[in-house]
CSV table of C-alpha atoms in Angstrom, one decimal:
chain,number,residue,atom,x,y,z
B,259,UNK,CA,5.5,-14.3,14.0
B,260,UNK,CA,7.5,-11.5,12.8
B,261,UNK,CA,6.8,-9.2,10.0
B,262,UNK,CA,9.2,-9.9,7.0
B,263,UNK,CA,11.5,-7.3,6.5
B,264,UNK,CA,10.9,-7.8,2.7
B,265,UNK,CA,7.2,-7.3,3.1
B,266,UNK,CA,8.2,-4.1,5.2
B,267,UNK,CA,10.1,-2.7,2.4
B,268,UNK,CA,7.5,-1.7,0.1
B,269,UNK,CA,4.7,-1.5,2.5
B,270,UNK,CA,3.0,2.5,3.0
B,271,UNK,CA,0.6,4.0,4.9
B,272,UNK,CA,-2.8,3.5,3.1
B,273,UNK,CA,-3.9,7.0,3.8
B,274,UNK,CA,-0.7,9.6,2.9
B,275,UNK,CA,1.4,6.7,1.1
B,276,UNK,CA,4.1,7.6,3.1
B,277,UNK,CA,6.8,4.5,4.0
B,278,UNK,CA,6.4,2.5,7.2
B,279,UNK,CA,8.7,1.7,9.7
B,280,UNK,CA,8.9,-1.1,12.8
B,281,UNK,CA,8.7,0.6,16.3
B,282,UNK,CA,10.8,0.5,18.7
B,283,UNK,CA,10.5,-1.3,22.1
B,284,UNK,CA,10.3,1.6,24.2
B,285,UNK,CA,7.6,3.3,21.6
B,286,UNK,CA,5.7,-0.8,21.8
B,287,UNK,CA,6.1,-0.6,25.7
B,288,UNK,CA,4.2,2.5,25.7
B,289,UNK,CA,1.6,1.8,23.0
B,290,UNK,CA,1.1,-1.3,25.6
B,291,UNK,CA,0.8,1.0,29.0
B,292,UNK,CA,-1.8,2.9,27.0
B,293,UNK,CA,-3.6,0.4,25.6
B,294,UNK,CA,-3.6,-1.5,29.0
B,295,UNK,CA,-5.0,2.0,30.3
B,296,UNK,CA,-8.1,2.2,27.7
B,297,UNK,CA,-6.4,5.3,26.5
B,298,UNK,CA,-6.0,4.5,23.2
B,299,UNK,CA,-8.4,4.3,20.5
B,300,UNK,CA,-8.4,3.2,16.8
B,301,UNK,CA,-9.5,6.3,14.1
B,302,UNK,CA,-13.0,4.4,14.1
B,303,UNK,CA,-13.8,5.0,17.9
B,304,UNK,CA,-12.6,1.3,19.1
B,305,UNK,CA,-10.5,0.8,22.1
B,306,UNK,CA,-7.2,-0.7,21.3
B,307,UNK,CA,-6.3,-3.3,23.7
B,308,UNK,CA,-3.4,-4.8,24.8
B,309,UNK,CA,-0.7,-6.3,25.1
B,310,UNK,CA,1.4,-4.8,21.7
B,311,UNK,CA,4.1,-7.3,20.6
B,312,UNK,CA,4.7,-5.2,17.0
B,313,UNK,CA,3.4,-2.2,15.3
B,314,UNK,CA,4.4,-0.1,12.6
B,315,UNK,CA,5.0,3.7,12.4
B,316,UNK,CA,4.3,6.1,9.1
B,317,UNK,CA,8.2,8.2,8.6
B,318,UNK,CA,5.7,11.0,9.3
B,319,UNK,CA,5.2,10.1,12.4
B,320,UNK,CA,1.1,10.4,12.2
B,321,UNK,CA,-0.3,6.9,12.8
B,322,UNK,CA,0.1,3.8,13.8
B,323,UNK,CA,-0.9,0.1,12.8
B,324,UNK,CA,-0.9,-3.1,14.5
B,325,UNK,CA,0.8,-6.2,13.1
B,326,UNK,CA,-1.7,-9.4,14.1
B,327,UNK,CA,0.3,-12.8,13.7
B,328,UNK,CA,3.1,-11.5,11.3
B,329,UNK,CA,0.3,-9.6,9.7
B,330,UNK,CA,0.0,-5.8,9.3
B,331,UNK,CA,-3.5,-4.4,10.0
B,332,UNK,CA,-3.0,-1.6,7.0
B,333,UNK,CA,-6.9,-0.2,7.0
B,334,UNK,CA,-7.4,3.7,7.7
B,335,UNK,CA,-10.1,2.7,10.6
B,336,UNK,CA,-7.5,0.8,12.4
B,337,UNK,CA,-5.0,3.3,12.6
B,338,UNK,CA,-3.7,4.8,15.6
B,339,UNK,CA,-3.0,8.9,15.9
B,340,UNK,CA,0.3,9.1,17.0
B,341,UNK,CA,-1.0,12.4,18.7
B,342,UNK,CA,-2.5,10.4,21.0
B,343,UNK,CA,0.6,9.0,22.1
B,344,UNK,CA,3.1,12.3,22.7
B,345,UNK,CA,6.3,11.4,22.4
B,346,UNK,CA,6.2,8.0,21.0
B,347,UNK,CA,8.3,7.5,18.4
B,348,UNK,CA,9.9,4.6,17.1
């Protein structure tokens, strides 16, 4: 289940309260590979496993959060650095 674009429209990130944006394919593809890889981690610590079938991107660029089921995941501890991903971007 897709995310609603209407929903998307006035969602921010729930740290800087910055906009949010879908990523891309490629940007998915490689969350995925690292994920699939163990390296990725949540900000709390947690591996983030895969396979990645939508995420969301601050317009900063900074982080990273899963959308479960249609549903985004919007809590600080299950964010992803972007950082840890150089040269995602989606």
């Amino acid at each position: 289940m897709a995310l609603d674009q209407s929903l998307l429209d006035i969602l921010v990130c729930p740290v800087t309260k910055k906009p949010l944006r879908r990523m891309d394919r490629k940007a998915l593809k490689r969350l995925t590979e690292a994920a699939e890889a163990s390296r990725l981690q949540f900000a709390d610590g947690s591996p983030v496993s895969g396979p990645i079938a939508e995420a969301l991107i601050s317009d900063d660029g900074e982080r990273i959060y899963l959308v479960d089921d249609g549903i985004p995941v919007l809590l600080e501890d299950r964010a992803i650095s972007a950082e840890s991903l150089q040269g995602v971007a989606g």
